[in-house]
Amino acid sequence: MATLEIHDLHVSVEAENGPREILKGVDLTIKQGETHAVMGPNGSGKSTLAYSLAGHPKYTITGGTVTLDGEDVLEMSVDERARAGVFLAMQYPVEVPGVSVSNFLRTSATAVRGEAPKLRTWVKEVKEAMEKLHMDPAFAERNVNEGFSGGEKKRHEILQLELLKPKIAILDETDSGLDVDALRIVSEGVNRVRETGEVGTLLITHYTRILRYIKPDFVHVFANGRIVESGGAELADQLENEGYDKYVKGGASA
Amino acid sequence: MAEAQNIPAGSTTAGSIAVAAESTVATRMSAPPSFDVADFPVPHGREEEWRFTPLERLRGLHDGTAVATGEGVKVEIEAPEGVTVETVGRDDERLGRAGTPVDRVAAQAYSSFEKASVVTVAKEAVLAEPIRIAVHGEGGVAFGHQVIELGAFAEAVVVIDHTGDAVLAANVDYVLGDGAKLTVVCVQDWDEKAVHVAQHNALVGRDASFKSVVVTFGGDLVRIHPRVAYAAPGGSAELFGLYFTDAGQHQEHRLLVDHNTPHCTSNVAYKGALQGQDAHAVWIGDVLIQAAAEGTDTYELNRNLVLTDGARVDSVPNLEIETGEIAGAGHASATGRFDDEQLFYLMSRGIPEIEARRLVVRGFFAELVQQIGLPDVEERLIAKIEAELEASV
Ligand SMILES: Nc1ncnc2c1ncn2[C@@H]1O[C@H](COP(=O)(O)OP(=O)(O)OP(=O)(O)O)[C@@H](O)[C@H]1O
Ligand SMILES: [Mg+2]
């Protein structure tokens, strides 16, 4: 069973006046089949955690380990991590002018699966996945994320999740910018993948709204660069009622 | 790509739309057009038309010290039926009709060539095969002149290939009869030391269509100056260009479309990718709509994709409008860096770096390449672009 283990992870970014530590010792273990919600106020470092796991060059790992089934993830390049089974649905997906969605999807599926998917079944697979996410087939011919609305970008991220079938899915605020209908559609997509039992999910969110659709097994409160409390789904209800104030010194953030 | 984002340090993407009574395109030049090199002072480098060009790398083409050597370039012309190919002397009256040299090097070329090639497509001949002109540098200095003339309603494709090593200054005339259709693909695929400066003059006849595709990959210094004017109303010109500027290369494309006649159209689109230290691309796009040119429709665009640090782009579109009675006029210039965020996004989907770069660069050029309309040329360009990228890692 695939397991992602994060141990005492410290991460810095290059700020104007030198390096600034954002993650200050994160410990978290995610197993295939589990769903972990990570909730925290703005600026607490949630995206930093997500990007660091995916290998974004902006973030410097200054301490700790990340392993996937014992393999050192931090040693892998960005593309190696993806091929090893780590997927990041981004909070702000990037526009790639000149590259069509269909070309992009096929290239990435080929890379992740290790061989080019058979054309006939592939076309059908993409078409069905897009239908389930209520995406217009015309999106296949548009350039990656170019001119997509916020909600369309998020659907496109989940489309990739469904096609790439990772072992570990990190969803960074997939709920933000979605109206109620879109939230339901996107959540259903995530749930389809979860129901296979083959993915471990790290669901990063600020609000409890999405947890009505995607039921977490574990909830972790993230504040000031580390996990400050962990519990079951009931912890989310507590956050819903009380907010993050008690986790943030002086109640400054959130 | 968003307009003018991420402009690399030191680059310019100035642009202007001037509504002027008198053309600054002409007055910006340091001397009026002339066939005689003596009419041009030796440039010192601060002139408007020379300010981006490293004169010291022109190997004397600009100051009279470059002298033709016997084994300069070899020109081979392959033409299908319906085409006459002649080698003529300096006094042939068909030379120099499409335009006059506008700078010292073009005038030097005109003053120094010994033999010119004249390629004539008979009127109403529609060629099934392209005319192929191979210009191969043999390591020497050469001055050239070529004329390609299409009779009324003739249709032809010309592919000009520059390869090898040379120091070459040349003028090329394209003369299009009424209703003629000419597509010229001019490829600069030089070895790395070559220096090539050329002025291309197109004179577009009534209702004629001129399509030029300028492709520059090689050379130490390449400076191409395509110019278009219209002999009568109804003409159209499409000027496409594609360049891939590597470390240390200077590739300069200067264009002038002179809308001197009513109801003509022009569409200019040049795209370039740059990689490596001191790769320098210059693009000057002058479009002049004269007072008489009512009903003109024109658009010009230049886009640059900077793949690595250390490269520099100067992109200057300049649209001058002397009449309000036009159908449309616009320009755009944008220089963007190869975006690390794009690279991260693609790689985070398992795509290896080299392939991710290839996807983006191919995408950048794709739209332009598709407009060429010659499948074998399109394929060759895509292959060449891929090879350039391959060489970069
Ligand atoms: N280049 C940088 N220089 C300085 N600080 C930075 C830099 N990049 C990120 N940060 C800071 O790191 C902290 C964590 O940012 P991060 O995006 O991980 O937060 P987040 O929890 O995802 O917030 P949100 O809920 O708004 O998405 C923030 O305070 C942010 O300002
Ligand atoms: Mg975030």
XYZ file of C-alpha atoms and ligand atoms in Angstrom:
679
model
C 0.000 0.000 0.000
C 1.398 3.376 -1.040
C 2.365 5.633 1.827
C 3.612 9.212 1.776
C 5.555 10.075 4.896
C 6.441 13.641 5.736
C 8.758 13.992 8.661
C 9.875 17.221 10.351
C 9.760 19.138 7.074
C 11.299 22.601 7.123
C 10.995 24.840 4.087
C 12.193 28.361 3.340
C 11.558 30.841 0.558
C 13.883 33.543 -0.631
C 12.395 36.783 0.688
C 13.674 40.309 0.121
C 15.742 40.287 3.283
C 17.097 36.765 3.025
C 15.547 33.339 3.447
C 12.313 33.107 5.380
C 11.217 29.877 7.012
C 7.616 29.043 6.143
C 7.285 25.385 7.141
C 8.561 24.764 10.618
C 8.525 21.024 11.106
C 5.598 19.289 9.405
C 4.823 15.669 10.285
C 2.148 13.838 8.326
C 1.616 10.331 7.001
C -0.885 9.659 4.235
C -1.778 6.137 3.175
C -3.492 5.004 0.031
C -7.250 5.085 0.564
C -7.122 7.762 3.257
C -8.307 11.335 3.015
C -6.623 13.968 5.129
C -7.984 17.485 5.284
C -5.437 20.159 6.092
C -7.138 23.331 7.197
C -5.597 26.597 8.169
C -5.748 30.349 7.908
C -4.418 32.326 4.966
C -0.687 32.508 4.904
C -0.169 29.608 7.290
C 1.886 27.696 4.704
C -0.586 25.241 3.195
C 0.376 25.968 -0.417
C 4.009 25.936 0.585
C 3.530 22.386 1.813
C 1.753 21.406 -1.407
C 4.370 22.975 -3.708
C 7.248 21.577 -1.672
C 5.871 18.066 -2.064
C 5.579 18.602 -5.818
C 9.086 20.044 -6.019
C 8.537 23.664 -7.001
C 11.980 25.282 -7.371
C 10.979 28.382 -5.417
C 10.956 26.440 -2.149
C 14.128 25.312 -0.415
C 13.956 22.288 1.831
C 16.109 23.071 4.846
C 15.322 19.995 6.895
C 13.271 16.833 7.240
C 12.313 14.010 4.918
C 9.563 13.055 2.507
C 9.299 9.483 1.304
C 6.862 7.627 -0.913
C 6.962 3.924 -0.087
C 10.407 4.484 1.342
C 11.730 6.297 -1.744
C 13.213 9.744 -1.120
C 10.815 12.150 -2.820
C 12.971 15.195 -2.148
C 15.718 13.704 -4.311
C 13.379 13.421 -7.291
C 12.901 16.052 -9.988
C 9.426 17.499 -10.456
C 8.549 15.165 -13.319
C 9.936 12.135 -11.478
C 7.670 12.860 -8.542
C 4.671 12.980 -10.843
C 5.668 9.702 -12.476
C 6.183 8.178 -9.030
C 2.531 8.961 -8.338
C 2.374 12.387 -6.666
C -0.201 14.741 -8.148
C -0.788 18.373 -7.217
C -4.025 20.100 -8.178
C -2.917 23.696 -7.966
C -4.581 26.592 -6.253
C -3.636 28.751 -9.236
C -3.178 26.570 -12.335
C -0.769 28.009 -14.898
C -1.667 29.118 -18.425
C 0.434 27.529 -21.139
C -0.093 29.410 -24.419
C 0.253 27.457 -27.626
C -0.241 24.043 -26.013
C -3.677 22.518 -26.472
C -5.415 20.697 -23.661
C -5.667 17.517 -25.718
C -1.974 17.545 -26.584
C -1.069 18.325 -22.988
C -3.247 15.577 -21.534
C -1.943 12.986 -23.923
C 1.680 13.969 -23.378
C 1.297 13.813 -19.627
C -0.651 10.550 -19.659
C 2.074 9.073 -21.864
C 4.744 10.228 -19.434
C 2.965 9.045 -16.299
C 1.792 5.718 -17.706
C 5.120 4.998 -19.346
C 3.556 4.389 -22.757
C 1.266 6.255 -25.099
C -2.357 5.359 -24.447
C -4.056 3.675 -27.404
C -5.601 6.441 -29.438
C -9.122 5.050 -29.681
C -9.601 4.219 -26.045
C -7.832 7.422 -25.064
C -10.191 9.676 -26.975
C -13.120 7.913 -25.359
C -11.548 8.082 -21.925
C -10.972 11.832 -22.166
C -14.412 12.464 -23.597
C -16.125 10.568 -20.800
C -14.030 12.168 -18.092
C -14.839 15.612 -19.488
C -18.540 14.802 -19.662
C -18.604 13.749 -16.033
C -17.036 17.068 -15.064
C -19.519 18.912 -17.274
C -16.725 20.286 -19.426
C -17.519 21.342 -22.964
C -15.587 19.115 -25.428
C -14.363 22.349 -27.050
C -11.966 22.719 -24.123
C -9.816 19.980 -25.599
C -8.797 22.286 -28.428
C -8.155 25.331 -26.259
C -4.756 26.188 -24.883
C -3.998 24.915 -21.404
C -5.790 27.146 -18.871
C -5.629 30.108 -21.236
C -8.672 32.264 -20.646
C -10.281 29.612 -18.446
C -12.460 30.935 -15.651
C -11.431 30.073 -12.102
C -13.969 27.260 -11.985
C -12.933 25.903 -15.383
C -9.322 25.759 -14.274
C -10.281 23.708 -11.236
C -12.314 21.276 -13.322
C -9.353 20.912 -15.630
C -7.176 20.046 -12.630
C -9.611 17.361 -11.510
C -9.841 16.062 -15.078
C -6.099 15.464 -14.897
C -6.486 13.813 -11.511
C -8.990 11.383 -13.000
C -6.828 10.632 -16.027
C -3.474 10.343 -14.272
C -4.688 8.214 -11.335
C -1.939 9.136 -8.868
C -1.111 7.341 -5.654
C -1.099 10.561 -3.681
C -3.305 13.498 -4.658
C -2.668 16.899 -3.147
C -5.582 19.224 -3.754
C -4.702 22.812 -2.915
C -7.877 24.816 -2.345
C -9.667 23.070 -5.150
C -12.859 24.500 -3.651
C -11.875 28.152 -3.889
C -13.598 30.141 -6.580
C -16.286 27.518 -7.181
C -19.998 28.142 -6.969
C -22.198 25.505 -5.344
C -22.879 23.552 -8.549
C -19.247 23.526 -9.592
C -18.184 22.539 -6.092
C -20.495 19.535 -6.255
C -19.291 18.520 -9.724
C -15.647 18.839 -8.772
C -16.177 17.016 -5.471
C -17.887 14.170 -7.282
C -14.819 13.918 -9.501
C -12.543 13.705 -6.470
C -14.845 11.125 -4.896
C -14.790 8.952 -8.013
C -11.030 8.793 -7.702
C -11.189 8.209 -3.952
C -13.689 5.412 -4.329
C -11.144 3.358 -6.212
C -9.396 3.123 -2.852
C -6.102 3.599 -4.638
C -5.357 7.192 -3.858
C -4.306 8.901 -0.682
C -5.752 12.412 -0.637
C -4.388 15.537 0.982
C -7.202 18.031 0.783
C -6.040 21.531 1.563
C -8.762 24.016 2.316
C -9.588 27.111 4.224
C -13.298 26.432 4.534
C -15.320 23.453 5.733
C -17.742 23.769 2.802
C -16.030 21.178 0.601
C -15.962 18.674 3.491
C -19.709 18.289 3.137
C -19.016 16.598 -0.182
C -15.673 14.986 0.500
C -15.627 13.280 3.890
C -12.165 13.261 5.411
C -10.852 10.489 7.607
C -8.552 12.896 9.381
C -8.539 16.644 9.879
C -5.370 18.586 10.657
C -5.236 22.194 11.714
C -2.344 24.017 10.099
C -1.050 27.228 11.626
C 2.202 29.102 11.388
C 3.970 26.460 9.325
C 3.074 23.313 11.195
C 0.242 20.996 12.147
C -1.021 22.159 15.510
C -3.884 19.761 16.049
C -5.147 16.559 14.474
C -8.415 14.727 14.841
C -11.294 13.145 13.004
C -14.048 14.755 10.943
C -15.476 16.311 14.107
C -12.516 18.682 14.268
C -13.808 20.324 11.102
C -17.129 21.017 12.782
C -15.309 22.623 15.646
C -13.380 24.838 13.198
C -16.626 25.711 11.458
C -18.018 27.028 14.735
C -14.960 28.540 16.326
C -12.702 29.576 13.448
C -8.929 29.550 13.659
C -8.616 32.198 16.350
C -7.451 29.910 19.070
C -4.635 28.569 16.863
C -3.357 31.939 15.770
C -1.554 34.047 18.312
C -3.528 37.192 19.009
C -6.112 36.088 16.431
C -4.301 38.136 13.833
C -4.870 36.018 10.748
C -7.806 34.217 9.051
C 1.114 35.323 -23.985
C 0.265 38.564 -22.286
C 1.506 41.673 -24.002
C 5.013 42.760 -23.147
C 5.284 40.838 -19.946
C 8.520 39.703 -18.387
C 10.685 41.791 -20.620
C 14.271 40.685 -20.156
C 16.516 43.329 -18.722
C 17.987 45.699 -21.251
C 15.523 44.837 -23.967
C 13.221 47.254 -25.638
C 9.739 46.757 -26.878
C 8.978 50.290 -27.708
C 6.179 50.866 -30.132
C 4.501 53.821 -31.633
C 1.619 54.810 -33.768
C 2.316 58.165 -35.267
C -0.118 60.249 -37.195
C 2.216 62.452 -39.119
C 2.067 64.809 -42.030
C 5.536 63.816 -43.090
C 7.018 60.382 -42.850
C 9.631 59.855 -40.210
C 10.377 56.443 -41.706
C 12.190 58.187 -44.532
C 13.637 61.052 -42.540
C 15.033 58.714 -39.914
C 17.451 57.306 -42.473
C 20.803 59.010 -42.621
C 20.756 59.364 -46.433
C 18.111 59.109 -49.159
C 17.880 55.832 -51.098
C 20.540 55.430 -53.787
C 22.163 52.762 -55.943
C 25.556 54.337 -55.378
C 27.506 53.464 -52.266
C 29.257 56.837 -52.411
C 25.965 58.509 -51.517
C 26.076 56.970 -48.047
C 28.508 58.013 -45.333
C 30.265 55.175 -43.546
C 28.054 54.453 -40.538
C 29.457 54.976 -37.068
C 26.738 52.993 -35.307
C 24.537 55.658 -33.752
C 22.388 56.136 -36.852
C 18.792 55.059 -36.467
C 19.214 52.281 -39.051
C 22.450 50.976 -37.546
C 22.048 51.522 -33.839
C 21.229 47.885 -33.050
C 23.814 46.340 -35.387
C 27.325 45.480 -34.152
C 29.252 47.133 -37.019
C 32.535 45.505 -36.013
C 31.022 42.140 -36.900
C 29.995 43.212 -40.432
C 33.474 42.207 -41.630
C 33.882 45.451 -43.534
C 30.627 45.352 -45.525
C 29.724 48.795 -44.189
C 32.992 50.663 -44.728
C 34.255 49.476 -48.096
C 36.977 47.222 -46.755
C 35.145 44.013 -47.678
C 36.248 43.069 -51.180
C 34.704 40.305 -53.254
C 36.776 37.145 -53.448
C 36.569 34.687 -56.311
C 35.080 31.855 -54.316
C 32.421 33.818 -52.445
C 29.157 32.006 -52.879
C 27.877 29.430 -55.323
C 24.353 29.989 -56.611
C 22.396 27.109 -58.105
C 18.934 27.609 -59.495
C 16.568 24.773 -60.236
C 13.437 25.800 -62.082
C 10.526 23.925 -63.618
C 9.129 24.557 -67.091
C 7.686 27.994 -67.748
C 10.616 29.680 -66.037
C 13.568 31.462 -67.635
C 16.788 31.671 -65.676
C 19.455 34.111 -66.891
C 22.756 35.372 -65.610
C 23.150 38.990 -66.668
C 25.597 41.857 -66.359
C 25.277 45.042 -64.353
C 23.701 46.999 -67.190
C 20.641 44.794 -67.580
C 17.699 47.136 -67.293
C 15.571 44.666 -65.373
C 17.705 45.135 -62.273
C 16.755 47.424 -59.422
C 13.155 48.064 -60.432
C 11.478 46.879 -57.238
C 13.337 49.219 -54.927
C 16.450 51.240 -54.274
C 19.081 50.480 -51.629
C 18.278 52.365 -48.446
C 21.452 51.866 -46.506
C 25.149 51.742 -47.110
C 25.532 47.961 -47.193
C 22.677 47.492 -49.665
C 24.209 50.209 -51.854
C 27.605 48.542 -51.497
C 26.054 45.325 -52.742
C 24.479 47.112 -55.679
C 27.706 48.916 -56.513
C 29.838 45.783 -56.258
C 28.045 42.800 -57.784
C 29.350 41.577 -61.135
C 26.672 39.191 -62.343
C 23.010 39.058 -61.398
C 20.457 36.267 -61.706
C 17.158 37.045 -63.345
C 14.417 34.469 -62.904
C 11.311 35.119 -64.966
C 8.025 33.271 -64.740
C 6.040 33.648 -67.941
C 2.695 35.321 -67.723
C -0.146 33.033 -66.695
C 2.272 30.196 -65.967
C 1.201 28.350 -62.842
C 4.164 26.375 -61.580
C 3.569 22.898 -60.239
C 6.979 22.772 -58.567
C 8.851 25.405 -56.585
C 11.809 27.282 -58.012
C 14.768 26.396 -55.812
C 17.671 28.755 -55.360
C 20.583 27.390 -53.365
C 23.104 29.975 -52.236
C 26.041 28.169 -50.733
C 28.818 30.070 -49.023
C 32.333 28.903 -49.924
C 34.047 30.929 -47.252
C 34.648 34.149 -49.178
C 33.169 37.613 -49.589
C 30.410 38.117 -52.169
C 27.979 40.721 -53.454
C 24.823 39.525 -55.096
C 21.757 40.589 -56.946
C 18.732 38.516 -57.828
C 15.541 39.382 -59.644
C 12.453 37.235 -59.529
C 9.758 38.446 -61.839
C 6.286 37.026 -62.318
C 4.285 37.953 -65.396
C 0.616 38.790 -65.059
C -1.416 36.037 -63.388
C 1.596 33.774 -62.972
C 1.809 31.741 -59.781
C 5.039 30.523 -58.251
C 6.726 29.349 -55.096
C 10.398 30.160 -54.638
C 12.556 28.585 -51.964
C 15.880 30.313 -51.358
C 18.331 28.493 -49.135
C 21.450 30.063 -47.680
C 23.975 27.603 -46.306
C 27.701 27.361 -45.712
C 29.998 30.163 -44.695
C 30.248 33.551 -46.399
C 30.290 37.287 -45.987
C 27.439 38.245 -48.272
C 25.670 41.485 -49.083
C 22.826 41.258 -51.556
C 19.691 42.784 -52.972
C 16.754 40.724 -54.102
C 13.960 42.141 -56.276
C 10.526 40.591 -56.488
C 8.419 42.041 -59.256
C 4.829 40.847 -59.371
C 2.712 41.484 -62.428
C -1.023 42.106 -62.203
C -2.838 39.298 -60.434
C 0.369 37.317 -59.896
C 0.860 35.190 -56.812
C 4.332 34.707 -55.394
C 5.372 32.873 -52.260
C 9.018 33.161 -51.306
C 10.561 31.154 -48.521
C 13.986 32.550 -47.731
C 15.974 30.454 -45.288
C 19.157 31.622 -43.575
C 20.636 28.362 -42.393
C 24.238 29.551 -42.386
C 27.207 28.101 -40.602
C 28.065 29.888 -37.426
C 30.596 32.406 -38.769
C 28.590 33.699 -41.731
C 27.632 37.360 -42.152
C 24.660 38.122 -44.365
C 23.070 41.476 -45.030
C 20.275 41.699 -47.568
C 17.588 44.041 -48.753
C 14.514 42.420 -50.289
C 12.345 44.663 -52.416
C 8.899 43.564 -53.475
C 6.824 45.523 -55.934
C 3.297 44.174 -55.871
C 1.167 44.615 -58.974
C -2.554 45.229 -59.261
C -4.509 42.571 -57.326
C -1.295 40.579 -56.916
C -0.438 38.596 -53.780
C 3.007 38.437 -52.269
C 3.822 36.114 -49.424
C 7.269 36.151 -47.901
C 8.493 33.726 -45.275
C 11.870 34.671 -43.850
C 13.480 32.021 -41.697
C 16.724 32.710 -39.871
C 18.558 30.093 -37.877
C 22.247 30.361 -38.519
C 25.020 32.872 -39.005
C 27.042 35.130 -36.775
C 25.272 38.241 -38.015
C 22.224 38.202 -40.235
C 20.414 41.373 -41.130
C 17.490 41.076 -43.524
C 15.491 44.036 -44.685
C 12.303 43.047 -46.517
C 10.478 45.954 -48.109
C 7.172 46.026 -49.877
C 5.561 48.649 -52.081
C 2.527 48.438 -54.329
C 2.507 49.306 -58.012
C -1.285 49.506 -58.219
C -4.381 49.044 -56.025
C -5.644 45.683 -54.809
C -2.312 44.163 -53.829
C -1.778 42.092 -50.738
C 1.400 41.275 -48.861
C 1.909 38.746 -46.113
C 5.276 38.894 -44.428
C 5.982 36.044 -42.101
C 9.199 35.437 -40.255
C 10.614 32.957 -37.860
C 13.985 33.066 -36.166
C 15.836 31.069 -33.598
C 18.670 33.081 -32.159
C 21.388 31.162 -30.344
C 24.215 32.263 -28.067
C 26.307 35.022 -29.597
C 24.183 35.389 -32.725
C 22.869 38.710 -33.973
C 19.737 38.317 -36.062
C 18.061 41.441 -37.262
C 14.905 41.739 -39.294
C 13.839 45.169 -40.417
C 10.670 45.535 -42.410
C 9.018 48.281 -44.298
C 5.593 48.077 -45.826
C 4.979 51.217 -47.820
C 1.274 51.641 -48.390
C 1.663 54.090 -51.196
C -1.437 52.966 -53.115
C -5.116 52.685 -52.148
C -6.899 49.471 -51.226
C -3.925 47.269 -50.487
C -3.456 45.012 -47.498
C -0.513 43.841 -45.475
C -0.125 41.384 -42.665
C 3.188 41.034 -40.878
C 3.906 38.333 -38.284
C 7.401 37.538 -37.046
C 8.156 35.225 -34.179
C 11.479 34.420 -32.628
C 12.912 32.264 -29.895
C 16.213 33.108 -28.237
C 18.540 31.057 -26.140
C 22.024 31.456 -24.763
C 24.388 34.197 -23.709
C 24.374 37.284 -25.947
C 21.777 35.965 -28.341
C 20.438 39.191 -29.829
C 17.330 39.545 -31.949
C 16.252 42.833 -33.436
C 12.931 43.397 -35.099
C 11.963 46.697 -36.635
C 8.555 46.843 -38.252
C 7.838 50.034 -40.140
C 4.446 50.341 -41.737
C 3.744 53.546 -43.548
C 0.269 54.433 -44.761
C 0.645 57.343 -47.134
C -2.008 59.977 -47.606
C -3.065 58.457 -50.938
C -3.457 54.947 -49.518
C -7.135 55.007 -48.670
C -8.737 51.709 -47.779
C -5.492 50.231 -46.461
C -5.781 47.295 -44.100
C -2.649 46.373 -42.194
C -1.559 44.527 -39.103
C 1.901 43.766 -37.793
C 3.004 41.570 -34.969
C 6.268 40.503 -33.409
C 6.584 37.997 -30.608
C 9.703 36.778 -28.904
C 10.191 33.922 -26.535
C 13.307 34.212 -24.415
C 14.308 30.719 -23.335
C 17.341 31.485 -21.189
C 19.050 34.318 -19.378
C 21.572 36.417 -21.242
C 19.538 36.947 -24.411
C 18.364 40.309 -25.620
C 15.481 41.430 -27.813
C 14.852 44.802 -29.376
C 11.426 44.947 -30.930
C 10.176 48.186 -32.417
C 6.909 48.266 -34.327
C 6.214 51.590 -35.934
C 2.991 52.426 -37.680
C 2.636 55.735 -39.430
C -0.702 56.847 -40.734
C -1.130 59.815 -43.017
C -4.760 59.269 -43.922
C -7.828 58.645 -41.813
C -9.583 56.745 -44.584
C -8.265 53.301 -43.789
C -9.952 49.958 -43.249
C -7.768 48.943 -40.363
C -4.321 49.308 -38.855
C -2.784 47.739 -35.820
C 0.383 46.425 -34.309
C 1.543 44.325 -31.417
C 4.869 43.427 -29.940
C 5.495 41.178 -26.997
C 8.569 39.611 -25.513
C 8.139 36.963 -22.879
C 10.458 34.781 -20.962
C 10.094 31.092 -21.049
C 8.129 30.920 -17.912
C 9.437 28.720 -15.081
C 5.875 28.390 -13.820
C 4.831 26.896 -17.155
C 7.746 24.525 -16.976
C 6.828 23.530 -13.421
C 3.213 22.974 -14.370
C 4.065 20.693 -17.284
C 6.714 18.802 -15.321
C 4.343 18.342 -12.398
C 2.296 16.283 -14.844
C 5.185 13.934 -15.402
C 6.482 15.577 -18.575
C 10.316 15.650 -18.676
C 11.937 19.078 -18.961
C 13.176 18.818 -22.538
C 9.783 17.674 -23.702
C 8.054 20.420 -21.749
C 10.267 23.037 -23.408
C 9.607 21.497 -26.781
C 5.852 21.622 -26.215
C 5.926 25.288 -25.348
C 8.273 26.348 -28.146
C 6.448 24.290 -30.742
C 3.210 25.821 -29.521
C 4.722 29.274 -29.770
C 5.645 28.819 -33.427
C 2.782 26.522 -34.469
C 0.238 29.108 -35.471
C 2.751 30.943 -37.614
C 4.130 27.815 -39.250
C 0.610 26.752 -40.213
C 0.133 29.958 -42.150
C 2.988 29.153 -44.517
C 0.768 26.802 -46.478
C 3.603 24.625 -47.852
C 3.564 21.282 -46.014
C 7.162 20.302 -46.804
C 8.482 23.678 -45.669
C 6.356 23.498 -42.520
C 7.711 20.071 -41.665
C 11.255 21.143 -42.284
C 10.882 24.178 -40.035
C 9.386 22.163 -37.203
C 12.222 19.655 -37.490
C 14.739 22.485 -37.467
C 13.163 24.100 -34.410
C 13.306 20.764 -32.608
C 16.947 20.354 -33.546
C 17.736 23.823 -32.198
C 16.063 22.902 -28.932
C 17.824 19.569 -28.824
C 21.160 21.320 -29.192
C 20.378 23.535 -26.220
C 20.497 20.792 -23.597
N 8.800 34.903 -1.933
C 8.291 35.068 -0.710
N 8.819 35.992 0.113
C 8.308 36.170 1.360
N 7.271 35.481 1.847
C 6.712 34.562 1.060
C 7.181 34.304 -0.256
N 6.418 33.343 -0.795
C 5.500 33.001 0.159
N 5.689 33.739 1.251
C 4.890 33.703 2.501
O 4.747 32.395 2.934
C 3.587 32.292 3.722
C 2.840 31.017 3.373
O 2.271 31.138 2.074
P 1.323 30.016 1.500
O 0.957 30.408 0.128
O 1.961 28.703 1.687
O 0.054 30.158 2.458
P -1.351 29.438 2.374
O -1.568 28.814 3.698
O -1.433 28.572 1.195
O -2.326 30.682 2.230
P -3.728 30.816 1.424
O -4.781 30.285 2.331
O -3.858 32.287 1.241
O -3.596 30.063 0.140
C 2.788 33.559 3.486
O 2.915 34.389 4.603
C 3.478 34.172 2.296
O 3.383 35.565 2.316
Mg -2.576 28.570 -0.529
